[in-house]
Amino acid sequence: MTTISLQNVWKEYEGKVVLEKISLEIAPQSFVALVGPSGCGKTTFLRMLLSEETPTRGRILIDGAPLAPEPTVDRGVVFQRYSVFPHLTVTENVLLGKEFAQSKFLGMLYGKARRKAIEEADALLAEVGLTGAASKYPAQLSGGMQQRLALAQALITRPKILLLDEPFGALDPGIKADIHVLMLRLWKETKMTVVMVTHDLSEAFRLGTRVLVFERKENSALEPDRFGATITRDIDVWPPKHAAWATPAGKKTPAR
Amino acid sequence: MRLLSLRPGRGANLLLPAIPFILLILAYTIGSALRHAGNPDDKLLPGLDALVGAVRRVAFSPDKRTGEYLLWSDTLASLTRLCAGLAIATVTSCVIGLTVGLLPYLRVLLTPFIAVLSMIPPLAILPILFIMFGLGEASKIVLIVIGIAPFMTRDLALRVSELPAEQLIKAQTLGATTWQILARVVAPQMMPRLIDSVRLSLGAAWLYLIAAEAIASESGLGFRIFLMRRYLAMDVILPYVAWITFLAFLFDLILRRLQSGLYPWFAGARAK
Ligand SMILES: Nc1ncnc2c1ncn2[C@@H]1O[C@H](COP(=O)(O)OP(=O)(O)O)[C@@H](O)[C@H]1O
Ligand SMILES: [Mg+2]
């Protein structure tokens, strides 16, 4: 059960206001889809949730506690690109989270511990449909398979929050539809809170329980840097597909 | 058809690369024959029989004075220095380059210093090295290290900073510590790039080795070439140069094989 709360958050870069007056409560297990014109600060917003950037003003709280100053294991992430490690095979990529947790010095598991971790990784790979590709390197995978791998890799540490920055933006429509089904299933099974940036409105409504629109409300021709984007619309998606209401039997039901 | 659309076939692909080499040998043979026609004692362009004779002398018969097979003892002496220099330079640049590239505090502390260090012309401080380390092996090895380590360190630090920021963030969200990121994310991805860096530095390493050997040494390939120059012994110098070229080529080949054999993912990752 994870609530995210933003209290009057602003972000400026050298006097240029990118985001302003963002106040928001995100309920546990929501799937928030974030849309808005290119360059309006969606990635910046996500980077603040990751602790990669700090707000210029305002506070971000997770379950009432201030955000840690660095990225932590409770917030997983999938980027549009570069989410997986090119020098590790598919299995090794998924294994990594386990190895970091269980082997503080070497970051490597051997013997029985490794076999156990591989079992878990294999189960996750089966879940995302990558069983046959276990020993391949990311460069040998298609874009869709790479993003499936990135999801599996992020999920092995069981994050409370999953942040996605246009994760499916570069995929072909057919592949996108399949991965949407997978995404919804994973979200329902893991009960995590998801915040996803997308530029695809239909994707936002298909996946999200709540769609947030970022836009600049005011524009000044004389001072283009003076106003930043903020949340101009906050839409609860109907019919609700909240995780708590999902029927366990309907695991494979596509939400299309 | 445009010239740039014309591609050599399979036969031509095998044959064409040989042509420049054949032409060079041909030109040499003709030149040598012409000079010997004018002056049978010509030393500048020795003929094939003279070259073979010299190779037989330095490589396959013991030296009258020392009882050693000169080419092999020289090769051993030179390669020991070269490999020691390369190994020390690789290890130091690996340690410093990786940490400087990854840790902002070290980056701010050391980047300008390393940049200035790499501007020092190594040969200009060779006398200092001779004074400090004497005329023995140490000064030659140190010259090679000083000659290539700053470049390799800068190169590696740059490659580390070129890693997508997403990767480092991603690793942190998977719970990695700084050390784990270094050991599992950064260092393994830098190893094939380090091999590239060594390959690029090989030429410079040979240059500094031969320079040091030419100035103060009693053995080594560079020493022998410069000694033979006094006797105008082109019949020895030319095979030595060919041998050094071959060794340099072999090193490069081995490193390339090592790279593709140990890091099969690298070609795919680099293509992006
Ligand atoms: N590190 C930075 N320094 C300065 N300006 C930045 C930085 N990061 C982002 N910006 C600016 O913030 C604005 C929003 O960027 P971004 O969040 O990437 O937009 P989006 O993801 O919505 O396309 C852009 O105008 C961009 O130039
Ligand atoms: Mg963006």
Coordinates of C-alpha atoms and ligand atoms in Angstrom, one line a residue:
Chain A
M1 CA 0.0 0.0 0.0
T2 CA 1.9 3.0 -1.2
T3 CA 0.6 6.6 -1.5
I4 CA 2.6 9.2 -3.2
S5 CA 1.9 12.8 -2.3
L6 CA 3.2 15.9 -4.0
Q7 CA 2.8 19.2 -2.2
N8 CA 3.1 22.4 -4.3
V9 CA 6.1 21.0 -6.2
W10 CA 8.1 23.4 -8.6
K11 CA 11.0 22.6 -10.8
E12 CA 13.2 25.3 -12.3
Y13 CA 16.4 25.1 -14.3
E14 CA 18.5 28.2 -14.1
G15 CA 15.5 30.5 -13.8
K16 CA 13.5 28.6 -16.4
V17 CA 10.3 27.3 -14.8
V18 CA 9.6 23.8 -16.1
L19 CA 6.9 22.6 -13.6
E20 CA 4.9 24.7 -11.2
K21 CA 2.3 24.2 -8.5
I22 CA 2.0 20.5 -8.7
S23 CA -0.1 19.1 -5.9
L24 CA -1.2 15.6 -6.2
E25 CA -2.2 12.6 -4.1
I26 CA -1.7 9.2 -5.8
A27 CA -3.8 6.4 -4.2
P28 CA -2.2 3.0 -3.5
Q29 CA -2.3 0.6 -6.5
S30 CA -3.3 3.3 -9.0
F31 CA -2.0 3.3 -12.5
V32 CA -1.4 6.9 -13.3
A33 CA -0.8 7.8 -16.9
L34 CA 0.8 11.1 -17.6
V35 CA 0.3 12.9 -20.9
G36 CA 1.2 16.2 -22.3
P37 CA 3.0 18.0 -25.1
S38 CA 6.6 17.2 -25.8
G39 CA 9.0 19.2 -23.6
C40 CA 6.4 20.1 -21.0
G41 CA 8.3 18.4 -18.2
K42 CA 6.9 14.8 -18.0
T43 CA 10.4 13.3 -17.8
T44 CA 11.4 15.9 -15.3
F45 CA 8.4 14.9 -13.2
L46 CA 9.4 11.3 -13.3
R47 CA 13.0 12.1 -12.5
M48 CA 11.9 13.9 -9.4
L49 CA 9.9 10.8 -8.3
L50 CA 13.1 8.8 -8.9
S51 CA 15.2 11.2 -6.8
E52 CA 17.4 11.9 -9.9
E53 CA 16.3 15.5 -9.6
T54 CA 15.2 17.4 -6.5
P55 CA 12.2 19.8 -6.6
T56 CA 13.1 23.5 -6.5
R57 CA 10.2 24.0 -4.1
G58 CA 7.7 21.8 -2.5
R59 CA 7.8 18.3 -1.1
I60 CA 7.3 14.8 -2.3
L61 CA 6.2 12.2 0.3
I62 CA 5.9 8.4 0.0
D63 CA 3.6 7.0 2.6
G64 CA 4.1 10.2 4.5
A65 CA 7.9 10.1 4.6
P66 CA 10.1 12.4 2.5
L67 CA 11.6 10.9 -0.6
A68 CA 15.1 9.4 -0.2
P69 CA 17.8 11.6 -1.8
E70 CA 18.9 8.9 -4.2
P71 CA 17.2 6.3 -6.3
T72 CA 16.2 3.3 -4.1
V73 CA 15.1 -0.2 -4.6
D74 CA 11.4 0.6 -3.7
R75 CA 11.1 2.6 -6.9
G76 CA 11.6 0.6 -10.1
V77 CA 12.0 2.2 -13.5
V78 CA 11.8 1.4 -17.2
F79 CA 13.0 3.9 -19.7
Q80 CA 12.3 4.1 -23.4
R81 CA 15.9 3.0 -24.0
Y82 CA 19.0 1.9 -22.1
S83 CA 17.0 0.1 -19.4
V84 CA 18.8 -3.2 -19.7
F85 CA 22.5 -3.9 -19.5
P86 CA 24.1 -4.7 -22.9
H87 CA 26.9 -6.9 -21.4
L88 CA 24.5 -9.2 -19.5
T89 CA 22.4 -12.0 -21.0
V90 CA 18.6 -11.9 -20.5
T91 CA 18.8 -14.1 -17.4
E92 CA 21.8 -12.2 -16.0
N93 CA 19.9 -8.9 -16.5
V94 CA 17.0 -10.2 -14.4
L95 CA 19.2 -11.9 -11.9
L96 CA 21.1 -8.6 -11.2
G97 CA 18.6 -7.2 -8.6
K98 CA 18.8 -10.5 -6.6
E99 CA 22.6 -10.4 -6.7
F100 CA 22.8 -6.8 -5.5
A101 CA 20.6 -7.7 -2.6
Q102 CA 22.2 -10.9 -1.6
S103 CA 25.9 -10.4 -2.3
K104 CA 26.9 -7.0 -0.9
F105 CA 30.6 -7.3 -1.8
L106 CA 30.9 -9.1 -5.1
G107 CA 27.4 -8.5 -6.4
M108 CA 27.5 -12.0 -7.7
L109 CA 25.8 -15.2 -6.6
Y110 CA 27.3 -18.7 -6.9
G111 CA 26.2 -22.3 -6.3
K112 CA 22.9 -22.9 -4.5
A113 CA 22.0 -19.3 -4.0
R114 CA 22.5 -18.7 -7.7
R115 CA 20.4 -21.6 -8.7
K116 CA 17.6 -20.5 -6.5
A117 CA 17.8 -16.9 -7.9
I118 CA 17.8 -18.3 -11.5
E119 CA 14.6 -20.2 -10.7
E120 CA 13.0 -17.0 -9.7
A121 CA 14.3 -15.2 -12.7
D122 CA 13.1 -17.9 -15.0
A123 CA 9.6 -17.7 -13.6
L124 CA 9.6 -14.0 -14.2
L125 CA 10.9 -14.5 -17.7
A126 CA 8.2 -17.0 -18.4
E127 CA 5.7 -14.4 -17.1
V128 CA 6.9 -11.9 -19.7
G129 CA 7.2 -14.4 -22.5
L130 CA 11.0 -14.5 -22.8
T131 CA 11.8 -18.1 -21.9
G132 CA 13.3 -19.0 -25.2
A133 CA 15.7 -16.0 -25.1
A134 CA 17.2 -16.6 -21.8
S135 CA 20.8 -16.8 -23.0
K136 CA 20.7 -14.0 -25.5
Y137 CA 22.2 -10.5 -25.2
P138 CA 19.9 -7.5 -25.4
A139 CA 21.3 -6.4 -28.7
Q140 CA 20.0 -9.7 -30.2
L141 CA 16.4 -8.9 -29.0
S142 CA 13.7 -6.9 -30.7
G143 CA 12.5 -3.6 -29.2
G144 CA 9.4 -5.3 -27.7
M145 CA 11.5 -8.1 -26.2
Q146 CA 13.9 -5.6 -24.7
Q147 CA 11.1 -3.8 -22.9
R148 CA 9.6 -7.0 -21.7
L149 CA 13.1 -7.8 -20.3
A150 CA 13.3 -4.4 -18.7
L151 CA 9.9 -5.0 -17.0
A152 CA 11.1 -8.4 -15.6
Q153 CA 14.3 -6.9 -14.5
A154 CA 12.6 -4.1 -12.6
L155 CA 10.0 -6.4 -11.0
I156 CA 12.4 -8.9 -9.5
T157 CA 13.1 -6.6 -6.6
R158 CA 9.4 -6.2 -6.0
P159 CA 9.3 -2.4 -6.1
K160 CA 6.4 -0.6 -4.4
I161 CA 6.3 1.9 -7.2
L162 CA 7.0 1.4 -10.9
L163 CA 8.0 4.5 -13.0
L164 CA 7.7 4.2 -16.7
D165 CA 9.0 6.9 -19.2
E166 CA 7.4 6.3 -22.6
P167 CA 8.3 2.6 -22.2
F168 CA 6.4 1.5 -25.3
G169 CA 6.8 4.6 -27.4
A170 CA 9.1 3.0 -29.9
L171 CA 7.1 -0.2 -30.4
D172 CA 5.0 -1.3 -33.4
P173 CA 1.2 -1.2 -32.8
G174 CA 0.7 -5.0 -32.7
I175 CA 3.6 -5.5 -30.3
K176 CA 2.4 -2.6 -28.3
A177 CA -1.1 -4.2 -27.9
D178 CA 0.5 -7.5 -26.6
I179 CA 2.7 -5.7 -24.1
H180 CA -0.2 -3.6 -22.9
V181 CA -2.0 -6.8 -21.9
L182 CA 1.2 -8.0 -20.1
M183 CA 1.6 -4.6 -18.4
L184 CA -1.9 -4.7 -17.0
R185 CA -1.5 -8.3 -15.8
L186 CA 1.7 -7.5 -14.0
W187 CA 0.2 -4.5 -12.4
K188 CA -2.7 -6.4 -11.1
E189 CA -0.6 -9.3 -9.8
T190 CA 2.0 -7.1 -8.1
K191 CA -0.4 -4.5 -6.7
M192 CA 2.2 -1.8 -7.2
T193 CA 1.6 1.8 -7.9
V194 CA 2.5 2.7 -11.5
V195 CA 3.3 6.1 -12.9
M196 CA 3.7 6.0 -16.7
V197 CA 4.6 8.8 -19.0
T198 CA 3.2 8.4 -22.5
H199 CA 2.5 10.5 -25.6
D200 CA -0.1 8.1 -26.7
L201 CA -3.6 9.1 -25.4
S202 CA -5.2 5.8 -26.2
E203 CA -2.5 4.0 -24.4
A204 CA -3.0 6.3 -21.4
F205 CA -6.7 5.5 -21.3
R206 CA -6.3 1.8 -22.0
L207 CA -3.8 1.3 -19.1
G208 CA -4.4 4.0 -16.6
T209 CA -6.8 4.2 -13.8
R210 CA -6.2 7.9 -13.8
V211 CA -5.0 10.2 -16.6
L212 CA -3.1 13.4 -15.7
V213 CA -2.6 16.1 -18.4
F214 CA 0.4 18.3 -18.1
E215 CA 0.2 21.7 -19.8
R216 CA 1.3 25.3 -19.6
K217 CA -1.7 27.3 -18.4
E218 CA -0.2 30.7 -19.1
N219 CA 2.3 31.8 -21.6
S220 CA 4.1 35.0 -21.7
A221 CA 5.6 36.0 -25.1
L222 CA 8.0 38.4 -23.3
E223 CA 9.1 36.0 -20.6
P224 CA 8.9 32.5 -22.1
D225 CA 10.7 31.0 -19.1
R226 CA 8.4 32.5 -16.5
F227 CA 5.6 29.9 -16.5
G228 CA 5.9 26.1 -16.2
A229 CA 3.5 23.3 -16.9
T230 CA 1.1 22.1 -14.3
I231 CA -1.7 19.5 -14.1
T232 CA -4.6 20.9 -16.2
R233 CA -6.8 17.9 -16.2
D234 CA -7.1 14.9 -13.8
I235 CA -9.4 12.2 -15.2
D236 CA -10.5 9.1 -13.5
V237 CA -10.8 6.4 -16.1
W238 CA -14.1 4.6 -16.4
P239 CA -14.9 1.7 -16.1
P240 CA -12.6 1.4 -13.2
K241 CA -9.9 -1.4 -13.5
H242 CA -8.5 -0.9 -10.0
A243 CA -6.3 -3.8 -8.9
A244 CA -8.4 -4.4 -5.8
W245 CA -11.4 -5.1 -8.0
A246 CA -9.8 -7.3 -10.4
T247 CA -11.2 -10.9 -10.3
P248 CA -8.4 -13.4 -9.7
A249 CA -9.9 -15.8 -12.3
G250 CA -9.7 -13.1 -15.0
K251 CA -5.9 -13.2 -15.0
K252 CA -5.5 -13.6 -18.7
T253 CA -8.5 -11.4 -19.7
P254 CA -7.1 -8.8 -22.0
A255 CA -8.1 -5.3 -21.1
R256 CA -8.4 -4.2 -24.6
Chain B
M1 CA 27.9 2.9 -62.6
R2 CA 29.3 5.1 -59.9
L3 CA 32.8 4.3 -58.6
L4 CA 31.5 3.9 -55.1
S5 CA 29.0 1.2 -56.2
L6 CA 31.7 -1.0 -57.7
R7 CA 32.6 -3.7 -55.2
P8 CA 35.4 -6.3 -55.5
G9 CA 34.4 -9.9 -55.9
R10 CA 35.6 -12.8 -53.8
G11 CA 38.8 -13.4 -55.8
A12 CA 39.6 -9.7 -55.9
N13 CA 39.1 -9.4 -52.1
L14 CA 41.9 -11.9 -51.6
L15 CA 44.2 -10.6 -54.3
L16 CA 43.9 -6.9 -54.0
P17 CA 45.4 -6.6 -50.5
A18 CA 48.5 -8.4 -51.7
I19 CA 49.2 -6.0 -54.5
P20 CA 50.8 -3.1 -52.5
F21 CA 53.1 -5.6 -50.7
I22 CA 54.2 -7.2 -53.9
L23 CA 54.8 -3.8 -55.5
L24 CA 57.0 -2.7 -52.5
I25 CA 59.1 -5.9 -52.7
L26 CA 59.4 -5.5 -56.4
A27 CA 60.5 -1.9 -56.2
Y28 CA 63.0 -2.9 -53.5
T29 CA 64.4 -5.8 -55.5
I30 CA 64.8 -3.6 -58.6
G31 CA 66.4 -0.8 -56.6
S32 CA 68.8 -3.2 -55.0
A33 CA 69.7 -4.8 -58.3
L34 CA 70.3 -1.4 -59.9
R35 CA 72.6 -0.2 -57.0
H36 CA 74.5 -3.5 -57.0
A37 CA 75.0 -3.2 -60.7
G38 CA 76.7 0.2 -60.1
N39 CA 78.5 -0.9 -56.9
P40 CA 78.8 -4.5 -55.9
D41 CA 79.6 -3.5 -52.3
D42 CA 76.5 -1.3 -51.9
K43 CA 75.2 -1.5 -48.3
L44 CA 72.1 0.7 -48.6
L45 CA 69.8 -1.8 -50.3
P46 CA 71.2 -5.3 -49.6
G47 CA 70.0 -8.0 -51.9
L48 CA 67.9 -11.0 -50.9
D49 CA 70.9 -13.3 -50.3
A50 CA 72.5 -10.7 -48.0
L51 CA 69.3 -10.3 -46.0
V52 CA 68.9 -14.1 -45.7
G53 CA 72.5 -14.3 -44.6
A54 CA 72.1 -11.6 -41.9
V55 CA 68.9 -13.3 -40.6
R56 CA 70.7 -16.6 -40.4
R57 CA 73.5 -14.8 -38.5
V58 CA 71.4 -13.0 -35.9
A59 CA 68.6 -15.5 -35.5
F60 CA 70.0 -18.9 -36.0
S61 CA 73.7 -18.8 -34.9
P62 CA 75.1 -17.8 -31.5
D63 CA 76.9 -14.5 -31.3
K64 CA 80.7 -14.9 -31.2
R65 CA 81.1 -12.6 -28.3
T66 CA 78.2 -13.4 -26.0
G67 CA 77.1 -16.9 -27.3
E68 CA 73.5 -15.6 -27.5
Y69 CA 71.1 -15.8 -30.4
L70 CA 70.9 -12.0 -30.9
L71 CA 67.4 -11.7 -32.4
W72 CA 65.8 -13.8 -29.7
S73 CA 67.7 -12.3 -26.7
D74 CA 66.9 -8.8 -28.1
T75 CA 63.2 -9.7 -28.6
L76 CA 63.0 -11.1 -25.1
A77 CA 64.5 -8.0 -23.6
S78 CA 62.3 -5.7 -25.6
L79 CA 59.0 -7.6 -25.0
T80 CA 59.7 -7.9 -21.3
R81 CA 60.0 -4.1 -21.1
L82 CA 57.0 -3.5 -23.4
C83 CA 54.7 -5.9 -21.6
A84 CA 55.8 -4.6 -18.2
G85 CA 55.0 -1.1 -19.3
L86 CA 51.7 -2.0 -20.9
A87 CA 50.6 -4.0 -17.9
I88 CA 51.4 -1.3 -15.4
A89 CA 49.8 1.4 -17.6
T90 CA 46.7 -0.7 -18.1
V91 CA 46.2 -1.5 -14.4
T92 CA 46.8 2.1 -13.3
S93 CA 44.6 3.7 -16.0
C94 CA 41.9 1.1 -15.3
V95 CA 41.8 1.9 -11.6
I96 CA 42.0 5.7 -12.0
G97 CA 40.0 5.9 -15.2
L98 CA 37.0 3.9 -13.8
T99 CA 36.8 5.8 -10.5
V100 CA 37.4 9.2 -12.0
G101 CA 34.7 8.5 -14.6
L102 CA 32.2 7.3 -12.1
L103 CA 32.7 9.4 -9.0
P104 CA 32.0 13.2 -9.3
Y105 CA 34.4 14.2 -6.5
L106 CA 37.3 12.3 -8.1
R107 CA 36.4 13.7 -11.5
V108 CA 36.6 17.3 -10.2
L109 CA 39.7 16.6 -8.3
L110 CA 41.7 14.8 -11.0
T111 CA 40.4 15.6 -14.5
P112 CA 42.5 18.8 -15.0
F113 CA 45.5 17.2 -13.4
I114 CA 45.4 14.2 -15.7
A115 CA 44.8 16.5 -18.7
V116 CA 48.0 18.5 -17.9
L117 CA 50.0 15.3 -17.2
S118 CA 49.0 13.9 -20.6
M119 CA 50.4 17.1 -22.2
I120 CA 53.9 16.6 -21.0
P121 CA 56.0 15.3 -23.9
P122 CA 57.3 12.0 -22.4
L123 CA 60.6 12.1 -24.3
A124 CA 61.4 15.5 -22.7
I125 CA 61.4 13.9 -19.3
L126 CA 63.5 10.9 -20.3
P127 CA 66.6 12.5 -18.9
I128 CA 64.9 13.0 -15.6
L129 CA 63.9 9.3 -15.6
F130 CA 67.5 8.3 -16.3
I131 CA 68.6 10.5 -13.4
M132 CA 66.0 9.2 -11.1
F133 CA 65.8 5.5 -12.0
G134 CA 69.3 5.0 -13.5
L135 CA 70.0 3.5 -16.9
G136 CA 68.5 0.1 -16.1
E137 CA 65.1 -1.4 -16.9
A138 CA 63.1 0.8 -14.6
S139 CA 63.5 4.0 -16.5
K140 CA 62.5 2.4 -19.8
I141 CA 59.4 0.8 -18.3
V142 CA 58.5 4.1 -16.6
L143 CA 58.9 6.0 -19.9
I144 CA 56.4 3.6 -21.5
V145 CA 54.0 4.0 -18.6
I146 CA 54.2 7.8 -18.6
G147 CA 53.9 7.9 -22.3
I148 CA 50.6 6.0 -22.5
A149 CA 48.9 5.8 -19.1
P150 CA 47.6 9.4 -19.1
F151 CA 46.0 9.0 -22.5
M152 CA 44.5 5.6 -21.5
T153 CA 43.2 7.0 -18.2
R154 CA 41.5 10.0 -20.0
D155 CA 40.1 7.7 -22.6
L156 CA 38.6 5.3 -20.1
A157 CA 37.2 8.1 -17.9
L158 CA 35.5 9.5 -21.0
R159 CA 34.1 6.2 -21.9
V160 CA 32.7 5.7 -18.4
S161 CA 31.0 9.1 -18.5
E162 CA 29.5 8.2 -21.9
L163 CA 27.6 5.3 -20.4
P164 CA 23.9 6.3 -20.5
A165 CA 22.8 7.9 -17.3
E166 CA 19.8 5.6 -17.4
Q167 CA 22.0 2.6 -16.7
L168 CA 23.4 4.1 -13.5
I169 CA 19.9 5.1 -12.3
K170 CA 18.6 1.7 -13.2
A171 CA 21.3 0.0 -11.2
Q172 CA 20.5 2.1 -8.2
T173 CA 16.8 1.3 -8.4
L174 CA 17.9 -2.4 -8.4
G175 CA 19.6 -1.7 -5.0
A176 CA 23.2 -1.5 -6.1
T177 CA 25.9 0.2 -4.0
T178 CA 28.6 2.3 -5.6
W179 CA 31.0 -0.6 -5.4
Q180 CA 28.5 -3.0 -6.9
I181 CA 27.8 -0.6 -9.8
L182 CA 31.5 -0.4 -10.4
A183 CA 32.0 -4.1 -10.2
R184 CA 28.9 -5.3 -12.1
V185 CA 27.9 -2.4 -14.4
V186 CA 30.8 -0.2 -15.2
A187 CA 34.0 -2.3 -15.1
P188 CA 32.6 -5.2 -17.2
Q189 CA 31.4 -2.8 -19.9
M190 CA 34.8 -1.0 -19.9
M191 CA 37.0 -4.0 -20.4
P192 CA 36.5 -4.3 -24.1
R193 CA 37.0 -0.5 -24.4
L194 CA 40.1 -0.8 -22.4
I195 CA 41.4 -3.3 -25.0
D196 CA 40.6 -0.7 -27.7
S197 CA 42.6 1.8 -25.7
V198 CA 45.6 -0.6 -25.4
R199 CA 45.4 -1.2 -29.1
L200 CA 45.5 2.5 -29.8
S201 CA 48.4 2.9 -27.4
L202 CA 50.6 0.1 -28.8
G203 CA 52.2 2.3 -31.4
A204 CA 53.2 4.9 -28.8
A205 CA 54.4 2.2 -26.5
W206 CA 56.8 0.8 -29.2
L207 CA 57.9 4.3 -29.9
Y208 CA 58.9 5.0 -26.3
L209 CA 60.5 1.6 -26.0
I210 CA 62.7 2.0 -29.0
A211 CA 63.6 5.5 -28.1
A212 CA 64.7 4.5 -24.6
E213 CA 66.6 1.5 -25.9
A214 CA 68.3 3.6 -28.5
I215 CA 69.6 6.1 -25.9
A216 CA 70.7 3.8 -23.1
S217 CA 70.7 0.1 -23.3
E218 CA 72.8 -3.0 -23.9
S219 CA 70.1 -5.1 -25.4
G220 CA 66.7 -4.9 -27.1
L221 CA 65.5 -4.5 -30.6
G222 CA 65.8 -0.7 -30.6
F223 CA 69.3 -0.9 -29.2
R224 CA 70.4 -3.3 -31.9
I225 CA 69.0 -1.2 -34.8
F226 CA 70.7 1.9 -33.5
L227 CA 74.0 -0.1 -32.9
M228 CA 73.9 -1.5 -36.5
R229 CA 73.3 2.0 -37.9
R230 CA 77.0 2.7 -37.0
Y231 CA 78.1 0.0 -39.3
L232 CA 75.5 0.9 -42.0
A233 CA 74.3 -2.7 -41.6
M234 CA 71.1 -2.4 -43.5
D235 CA 71.0 -6.2 -43.9
V236 CA 70.4 -6.5 -40.1
I237 CA 68.3 -3.3 -39.7
L238 CA 65.7 -4.2 -42.3
P239 CA 64.9 -7.7 -40.9
Y240 CA 64.7 -6.2 -37.4
V241 CA 62.3 -3.5 -38.6
A242 CA 60.2 -6.2 -40.3
W243 CA 60.3 -8.3 -37.2
I244 CA 59.1 -5.4 -35.0
T245 CA 56.3 -4.6 -37.4
F246 CA 55.3 -8.2 -37.3
L247 CA 55.3 -8.3 -33.5
A248 CA 53.2 -5.1 -33.4
F249 CA 50.8 -6.6 -35.8
L250 CA 50.6 -9.8 -33.8
F251 CA 49.9 -7.9 -30.5
D252 CA 47.1 -6.0 -32.2
L253 CA 45.7 -9.3 -33.6
I254 CA 45.8 -11.0 -30.2
L255 CA 44.1 -8.1 -28.5
R256 CA 41.3 -8.0 -31.2
R257 CA 40.8 -11.8 -30.8
L258 CA 40.7 -11.4 -27.0
Q259 CA 38.1 -8.7 -27.3
S260 CA 35.7 -10.6 -29.5
G261 CA 36.3 -13.9 -27.7
L262 CA 35.9 -12.6 -24.1
Y263 CA 33.2 -10.0 -24.8
P264 CA 30.9 -11.4 -27.4
W265 CA 28.2 -8.8 -26.6
F266 CA 30.5 -5.9 -27.4
A267 CA 30.1 -5.9 -31.2
G268 CA 26.3 -5.7 -30.9
A269 CA 26.4 -3.0 -28.2
R270 CA 28.8 -0.9 -30.1
A271 CA 26.8 -1.0 -33.3
K272 CA 24.1 1.1 -31.6
Ligands
LIG1 N1 19.0 19.1 -16.8 C1 18.3 20.1 -17.4 N2 18.8 21.3 -17.4 C2 18.1 22.3 -18.0 N3 16.9 22.2 -18.6 C3 16.4 21.0 -18.6 C4 17.0 19.8 -18.0 N4 16.2 18.7 -18.1 C5 15.1 19.2 -18.7 N5 15.2 20.5 -19.0 C6 14.2 21.2 -19.7 O1 13.0 21.0 -19.1 C7 11.9 20.9 -20.1 C8 11.1 19.7 -19.9 O2 11.9 18.5 -20.3 P1 11.3 17.0 -20.2 O3 11.0 16.8 -18.8 O4 12.4 16.2 -20.8 O5 10.1 17.1 -21.2 P2 9.1 15.9 -21.7 O6 9.6 14.6 -21.1 O7 7.8 16.3 -21.3 O8 9.2 15.9 -23.2 C9 12.6 21.1 -21.5 O9 12.4 22.4 -21.9 C10 14.0 20.8 -21.2 O10 14.8 21.6 -22.0
MG2 MG 10.4 12.8 -22.0

